PDB file of C-alpha atoms in Angstrom:
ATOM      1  CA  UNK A   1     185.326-199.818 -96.775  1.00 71.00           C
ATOM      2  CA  UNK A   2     188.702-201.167 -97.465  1.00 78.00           C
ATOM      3  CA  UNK A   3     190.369-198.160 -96.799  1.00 81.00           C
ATOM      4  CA  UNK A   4     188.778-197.485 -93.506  1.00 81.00           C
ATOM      5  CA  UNK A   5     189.357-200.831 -92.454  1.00 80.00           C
ATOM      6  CA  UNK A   6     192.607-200.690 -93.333  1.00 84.00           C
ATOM      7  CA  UNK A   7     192.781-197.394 -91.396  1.00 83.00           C
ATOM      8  CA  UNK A   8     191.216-198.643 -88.138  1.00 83.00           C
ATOM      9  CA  UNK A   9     193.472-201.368 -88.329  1.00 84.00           C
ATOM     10  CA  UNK A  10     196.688-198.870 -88.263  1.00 86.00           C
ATOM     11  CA  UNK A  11     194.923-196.808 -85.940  1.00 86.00           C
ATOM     12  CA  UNK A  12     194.138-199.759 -83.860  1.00 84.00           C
ATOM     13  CA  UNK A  13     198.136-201.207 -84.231  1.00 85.00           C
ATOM     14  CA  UNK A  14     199.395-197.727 -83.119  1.00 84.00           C
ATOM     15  CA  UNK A  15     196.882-197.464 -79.494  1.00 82.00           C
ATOM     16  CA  UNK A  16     197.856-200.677 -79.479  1.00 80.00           C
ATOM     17  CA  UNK A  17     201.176-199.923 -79.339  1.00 80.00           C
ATOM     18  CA  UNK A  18     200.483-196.839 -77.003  1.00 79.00           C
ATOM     19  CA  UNK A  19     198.838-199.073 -74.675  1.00 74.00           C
ATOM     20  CA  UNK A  20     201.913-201.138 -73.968  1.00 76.00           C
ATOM     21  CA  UNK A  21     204.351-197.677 -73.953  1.00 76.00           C
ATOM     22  CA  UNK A  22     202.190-196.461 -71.005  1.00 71.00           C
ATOM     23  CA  UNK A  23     201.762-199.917 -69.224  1.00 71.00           C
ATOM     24  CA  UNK A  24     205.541-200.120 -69.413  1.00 71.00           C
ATOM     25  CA  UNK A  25     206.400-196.440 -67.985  1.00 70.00           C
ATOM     26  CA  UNK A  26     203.418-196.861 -65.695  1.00 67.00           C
ATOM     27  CA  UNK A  27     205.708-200.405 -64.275  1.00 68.00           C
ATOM     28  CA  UNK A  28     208.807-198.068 -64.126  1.00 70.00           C
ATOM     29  CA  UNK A  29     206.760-195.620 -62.810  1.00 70.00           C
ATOM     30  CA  UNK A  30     205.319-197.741 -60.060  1.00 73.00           C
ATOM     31  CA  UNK A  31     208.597-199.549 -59.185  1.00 74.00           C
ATOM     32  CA  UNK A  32     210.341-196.169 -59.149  1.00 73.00           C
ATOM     33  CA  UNK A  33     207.703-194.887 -56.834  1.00 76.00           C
ATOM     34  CA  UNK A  34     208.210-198.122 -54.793  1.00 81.00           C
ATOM     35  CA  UNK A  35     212.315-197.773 -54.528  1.00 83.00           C
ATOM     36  CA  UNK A  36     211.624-193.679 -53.257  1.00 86.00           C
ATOM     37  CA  UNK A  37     209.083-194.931 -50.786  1.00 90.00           C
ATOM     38  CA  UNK A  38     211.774-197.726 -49.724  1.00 90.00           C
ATOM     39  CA  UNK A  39     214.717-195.223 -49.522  1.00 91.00           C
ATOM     40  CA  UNK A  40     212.775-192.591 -47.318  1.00 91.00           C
ATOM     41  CA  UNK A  41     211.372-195.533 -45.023  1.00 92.00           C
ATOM     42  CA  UNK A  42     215.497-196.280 -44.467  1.00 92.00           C
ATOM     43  CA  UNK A  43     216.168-192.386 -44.706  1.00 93.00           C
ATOM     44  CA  UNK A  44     213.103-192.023 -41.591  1.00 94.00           C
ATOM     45  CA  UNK A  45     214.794-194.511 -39.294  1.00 94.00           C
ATOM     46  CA  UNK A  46     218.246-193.279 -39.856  1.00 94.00           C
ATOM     47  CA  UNK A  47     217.063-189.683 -38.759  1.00 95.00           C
ATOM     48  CA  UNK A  48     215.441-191.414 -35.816  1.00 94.00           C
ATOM     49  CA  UNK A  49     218.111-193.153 -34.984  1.00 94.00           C
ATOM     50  CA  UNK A  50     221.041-189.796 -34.949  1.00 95.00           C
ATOM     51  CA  UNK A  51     218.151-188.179 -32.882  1.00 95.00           C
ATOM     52  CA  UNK A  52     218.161-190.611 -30.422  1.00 95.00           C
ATOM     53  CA  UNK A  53     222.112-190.921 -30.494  1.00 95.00           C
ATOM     54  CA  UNK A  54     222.312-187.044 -30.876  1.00 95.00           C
ATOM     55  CA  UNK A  55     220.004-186.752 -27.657  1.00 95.00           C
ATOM     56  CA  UNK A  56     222.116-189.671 -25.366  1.00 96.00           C
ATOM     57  CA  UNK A  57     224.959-187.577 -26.194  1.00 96.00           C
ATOM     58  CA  UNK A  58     223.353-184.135 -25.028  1.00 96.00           C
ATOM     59  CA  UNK A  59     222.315-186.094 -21.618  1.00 95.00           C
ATOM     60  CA  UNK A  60     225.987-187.165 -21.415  1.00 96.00           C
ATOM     61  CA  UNK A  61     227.393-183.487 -21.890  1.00 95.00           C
ATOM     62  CA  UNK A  62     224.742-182.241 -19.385  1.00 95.00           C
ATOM     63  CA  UNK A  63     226.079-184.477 -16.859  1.00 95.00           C
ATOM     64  CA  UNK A  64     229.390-183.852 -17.498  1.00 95.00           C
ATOM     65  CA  UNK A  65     229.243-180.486 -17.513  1.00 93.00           C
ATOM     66  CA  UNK A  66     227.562-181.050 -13.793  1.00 92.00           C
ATOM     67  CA  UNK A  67     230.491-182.801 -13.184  1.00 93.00           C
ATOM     68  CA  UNK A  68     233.540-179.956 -14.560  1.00 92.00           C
ATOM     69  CA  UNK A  69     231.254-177.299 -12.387  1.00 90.00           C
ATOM     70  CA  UNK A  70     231.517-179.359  -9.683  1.00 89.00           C
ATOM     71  CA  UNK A  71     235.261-179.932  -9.558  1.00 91.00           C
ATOM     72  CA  UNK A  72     236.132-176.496 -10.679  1.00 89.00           C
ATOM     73  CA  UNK A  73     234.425-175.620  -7.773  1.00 85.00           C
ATOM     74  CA  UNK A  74     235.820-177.726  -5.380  1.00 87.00           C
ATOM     75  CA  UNK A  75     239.377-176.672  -6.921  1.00 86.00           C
ATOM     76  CA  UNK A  76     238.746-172.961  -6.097  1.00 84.00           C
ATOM     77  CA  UNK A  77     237.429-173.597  -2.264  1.00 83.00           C
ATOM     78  CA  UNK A  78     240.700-175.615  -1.632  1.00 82.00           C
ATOM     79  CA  UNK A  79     243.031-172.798  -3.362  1.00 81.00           C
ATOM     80  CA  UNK A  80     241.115-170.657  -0.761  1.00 78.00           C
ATOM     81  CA  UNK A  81     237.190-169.438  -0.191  1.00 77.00           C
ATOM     82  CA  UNK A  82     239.222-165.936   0.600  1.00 83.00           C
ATOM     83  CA  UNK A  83     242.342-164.669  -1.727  1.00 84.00           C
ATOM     84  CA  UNK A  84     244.366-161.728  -0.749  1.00 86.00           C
ATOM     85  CA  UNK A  85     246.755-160.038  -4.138  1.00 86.00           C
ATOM     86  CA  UNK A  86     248.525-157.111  -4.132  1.00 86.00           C
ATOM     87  CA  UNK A  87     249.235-155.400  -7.989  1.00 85.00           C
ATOM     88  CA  UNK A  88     251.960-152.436  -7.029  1.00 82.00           C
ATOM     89  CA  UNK A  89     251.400-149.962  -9.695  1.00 80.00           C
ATOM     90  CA  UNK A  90     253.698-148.482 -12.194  1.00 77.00           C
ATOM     91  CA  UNK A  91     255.454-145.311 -11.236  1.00 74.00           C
ATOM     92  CA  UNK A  92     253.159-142.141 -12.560  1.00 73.00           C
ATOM     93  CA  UNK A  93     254.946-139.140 -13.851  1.00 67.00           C
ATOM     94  CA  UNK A  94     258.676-137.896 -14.051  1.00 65.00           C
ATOM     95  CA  UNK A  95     258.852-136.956 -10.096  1.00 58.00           C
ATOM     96  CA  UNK A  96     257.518-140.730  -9.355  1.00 62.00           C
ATOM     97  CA  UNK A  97     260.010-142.423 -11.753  1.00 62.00           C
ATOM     98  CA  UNK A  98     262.792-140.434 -10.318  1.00 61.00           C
ATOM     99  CA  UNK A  99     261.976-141.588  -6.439  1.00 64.00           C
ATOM    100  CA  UNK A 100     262.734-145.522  -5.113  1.00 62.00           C
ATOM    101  CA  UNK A 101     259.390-147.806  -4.513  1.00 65.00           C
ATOM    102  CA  UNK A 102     258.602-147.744  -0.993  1.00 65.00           C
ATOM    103  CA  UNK A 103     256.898-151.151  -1.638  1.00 69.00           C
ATOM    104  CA  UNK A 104     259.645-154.091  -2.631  1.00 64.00           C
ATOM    105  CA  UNK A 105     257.911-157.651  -4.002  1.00 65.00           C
ATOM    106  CA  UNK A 106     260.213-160.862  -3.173  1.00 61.00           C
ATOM    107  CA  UNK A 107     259.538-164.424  -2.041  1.00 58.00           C
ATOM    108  CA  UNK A 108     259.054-165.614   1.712  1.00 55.00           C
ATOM    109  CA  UNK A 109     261.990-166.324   2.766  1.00 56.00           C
ATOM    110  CA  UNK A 110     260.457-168.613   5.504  1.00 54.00           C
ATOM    111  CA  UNK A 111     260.530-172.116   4.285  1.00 49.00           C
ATOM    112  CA  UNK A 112     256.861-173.619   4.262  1.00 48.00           C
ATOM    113  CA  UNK A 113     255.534-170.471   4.231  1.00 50.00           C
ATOM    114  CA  UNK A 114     252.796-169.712   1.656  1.00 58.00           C
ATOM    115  CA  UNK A 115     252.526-166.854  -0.653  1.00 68.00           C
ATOM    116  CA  UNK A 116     254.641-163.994  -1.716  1.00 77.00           C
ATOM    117  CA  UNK A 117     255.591-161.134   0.259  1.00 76.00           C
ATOM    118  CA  UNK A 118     256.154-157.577  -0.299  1.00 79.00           C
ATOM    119  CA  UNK A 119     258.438-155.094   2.062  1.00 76.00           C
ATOM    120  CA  UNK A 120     257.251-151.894   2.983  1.00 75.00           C
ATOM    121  CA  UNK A 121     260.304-149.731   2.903  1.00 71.00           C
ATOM    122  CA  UNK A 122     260.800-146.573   5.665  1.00 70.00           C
ATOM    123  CA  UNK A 123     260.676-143.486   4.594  1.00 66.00           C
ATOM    124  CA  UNK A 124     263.839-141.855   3.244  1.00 62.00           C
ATOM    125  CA  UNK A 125     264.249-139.549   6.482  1.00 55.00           C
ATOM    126  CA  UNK A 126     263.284-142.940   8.913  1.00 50.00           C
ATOM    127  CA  UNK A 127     266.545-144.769   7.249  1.00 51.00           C
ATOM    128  CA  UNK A 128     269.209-142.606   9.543  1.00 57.00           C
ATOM    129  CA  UNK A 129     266.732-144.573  12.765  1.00 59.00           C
ATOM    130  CA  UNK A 130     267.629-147.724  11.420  1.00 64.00           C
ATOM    131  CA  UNK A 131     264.016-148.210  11.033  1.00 70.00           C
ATOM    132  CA  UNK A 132     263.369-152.318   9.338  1.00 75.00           C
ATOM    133  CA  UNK A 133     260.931-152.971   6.311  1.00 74.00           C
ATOM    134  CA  UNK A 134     257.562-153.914   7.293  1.00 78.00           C
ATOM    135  CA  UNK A 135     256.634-157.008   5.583  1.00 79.00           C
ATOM    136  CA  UNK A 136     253.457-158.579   4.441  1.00 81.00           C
ATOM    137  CA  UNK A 137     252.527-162.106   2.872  1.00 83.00           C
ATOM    138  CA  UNK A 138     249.887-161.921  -0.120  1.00 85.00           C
ATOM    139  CA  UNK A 139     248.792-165.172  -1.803  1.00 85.00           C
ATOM    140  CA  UNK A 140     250.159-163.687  -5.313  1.00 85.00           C
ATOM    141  CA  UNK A 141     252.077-160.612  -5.537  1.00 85.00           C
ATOM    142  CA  UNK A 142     251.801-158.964  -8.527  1.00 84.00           C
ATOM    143  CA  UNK A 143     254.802-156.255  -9.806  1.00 81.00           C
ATOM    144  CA  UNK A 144     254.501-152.903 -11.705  1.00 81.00           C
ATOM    145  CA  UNK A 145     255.632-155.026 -15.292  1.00 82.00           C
ATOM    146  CA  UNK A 146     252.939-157.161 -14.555  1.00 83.00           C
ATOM    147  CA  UNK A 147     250.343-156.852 -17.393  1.00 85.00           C
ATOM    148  CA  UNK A 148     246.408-157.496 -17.440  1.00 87.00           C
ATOM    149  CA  UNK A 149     247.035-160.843 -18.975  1.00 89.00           C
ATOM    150  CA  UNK A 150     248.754-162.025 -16.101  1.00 89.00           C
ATOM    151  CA  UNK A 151     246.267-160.545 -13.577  1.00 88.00           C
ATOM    152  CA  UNK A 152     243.235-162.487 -15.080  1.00 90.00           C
ATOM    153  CA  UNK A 153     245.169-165.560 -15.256  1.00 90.00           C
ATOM    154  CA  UNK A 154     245.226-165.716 -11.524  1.00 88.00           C
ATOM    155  CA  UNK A 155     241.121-164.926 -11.566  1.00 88.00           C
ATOM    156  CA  UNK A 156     239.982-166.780 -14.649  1.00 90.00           C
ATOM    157  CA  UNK A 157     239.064-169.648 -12.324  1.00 88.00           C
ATOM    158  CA  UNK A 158     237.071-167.148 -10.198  1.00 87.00           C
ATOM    159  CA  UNK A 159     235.459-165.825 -13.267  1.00 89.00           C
ATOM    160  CA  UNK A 160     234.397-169.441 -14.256  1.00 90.00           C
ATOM    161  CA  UNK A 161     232.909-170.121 -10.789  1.00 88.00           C
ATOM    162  CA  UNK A 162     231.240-166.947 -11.439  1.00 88.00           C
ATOM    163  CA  UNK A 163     229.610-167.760 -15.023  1.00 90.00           C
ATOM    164  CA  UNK A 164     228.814-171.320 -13.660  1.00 88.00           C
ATOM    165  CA  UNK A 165     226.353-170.084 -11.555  1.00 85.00           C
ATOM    166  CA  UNK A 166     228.675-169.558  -7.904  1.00 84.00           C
ATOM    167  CA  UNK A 167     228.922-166.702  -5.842  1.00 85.00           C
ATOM    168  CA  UNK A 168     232.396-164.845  -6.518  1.00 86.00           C
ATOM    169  CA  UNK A 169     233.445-161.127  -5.159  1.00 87.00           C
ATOM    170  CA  UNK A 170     236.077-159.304  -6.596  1.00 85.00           C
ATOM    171  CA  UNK A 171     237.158-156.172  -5.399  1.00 85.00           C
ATOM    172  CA  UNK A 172     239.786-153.497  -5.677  1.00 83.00           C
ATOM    173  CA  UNK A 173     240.656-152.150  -2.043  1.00 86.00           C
ATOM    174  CA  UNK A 174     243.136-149.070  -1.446  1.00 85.00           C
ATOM    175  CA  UNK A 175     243.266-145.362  -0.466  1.00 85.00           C
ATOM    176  CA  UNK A 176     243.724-142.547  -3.297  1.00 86.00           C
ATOM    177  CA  UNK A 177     246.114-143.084  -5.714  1.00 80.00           C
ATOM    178  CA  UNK A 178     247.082-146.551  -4.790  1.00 81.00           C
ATOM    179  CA  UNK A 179     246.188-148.303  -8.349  1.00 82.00           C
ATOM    180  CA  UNK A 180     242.585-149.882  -7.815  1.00 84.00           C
ATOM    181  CA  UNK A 181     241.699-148.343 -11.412  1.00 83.00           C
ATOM    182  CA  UNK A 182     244.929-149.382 -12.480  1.00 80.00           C
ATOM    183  CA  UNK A 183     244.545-152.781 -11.159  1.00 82.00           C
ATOM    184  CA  UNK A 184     240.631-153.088 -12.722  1.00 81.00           C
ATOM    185  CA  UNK A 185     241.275-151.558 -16.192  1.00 80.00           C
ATOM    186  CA  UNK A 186     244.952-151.408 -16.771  1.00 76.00           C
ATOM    187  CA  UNK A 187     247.514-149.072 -18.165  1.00 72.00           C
ATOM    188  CA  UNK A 188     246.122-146.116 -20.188  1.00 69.00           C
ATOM    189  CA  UNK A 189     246.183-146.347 -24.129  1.00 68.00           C
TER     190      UNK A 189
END
């Protein structure tokens, strides 16, 4: 009876001892369950808070934006609700190259005047009349060395009016052979 007392005793000592291993993890436990539940409480309102910051902002943008649209806008209708350019196309083929342009770009040469103008030269055979260039006033003028780039520069701001939601028209006018396709898609590759 010794022996199994002796043996209930050790077996008691080491549940005994169990007992407080598990009530100790079970404290960490607990207060490691209570410093998670703390963190995402302060982790909750910190989202809540960007979203609400993140959302002022949008509503700030949105009215800007309103804004940029606006102004853009109101910088195209004073540049003019109706632009007039002329692109003179590059000289096609050896017999072309080989002849003078009958059309001449230059500045006005009337002060205060507005826009560029290009001469319209007489024929070769009206020269001996004494025949004068015509000319005519374009708001831009473009010239044969005058690449794509520089023709959407002058229309980006059209473009822009377009994509925010305005009504833009752009259009190539000319007879045959004057450039339009030239002037819309550029030089051949």
């Amino acid at each position: 009876a010794r022996k199994e007392l002796r043996r209930a005793r050790r077996r008691l000592a080491q549940e005994s001892h169990d007992l407080i291993r598990v009530r100790r993890a079970g404290g960490e436990g607990i207060s490691l369950v209570w410093r998670c539940k703390t963190e995402l409480t302060r982790l909750a309102e910190e989202i809540d808070s960007l979203r609400a910051h993140a959302q002022r902002l949008e509503q700030g943008r949105e009215a800007d934006e309103l804004v940029r649209k606006k102004l853009h806008n109101t910088v195209q209708e004073l540049k003019g609700n109706i632009r007039v350019y002329c692109r003179i196309r590059p000289a096609l083929g050896e017999w072309e190259r080989g002849q003078p342009s009958a059309l001449q770009p230059g500045r006005s040469d009337r002060p205060g005047s507005v826009g560029e103008r290009v001469d319209l030269l007489p024929p070769a055979r009206a020269v001996r009349s004494a025949q004068m260039p015509t000319a005519f006033t374009f708001d831009k003028v473009f010239g044969p060395e005058s690449g794509q780039a520089a023709v959407f520069s002058e229309i980006a701001g059209l473009v822009q009016s377009a994509l925010d939601g305005f009504r833009v028209c752009i259009f190539a006018y000319g007879q045959t052979g004057s450039g339009k396709t030239h002037t819309m898609s550029g030089p051949p590759r």
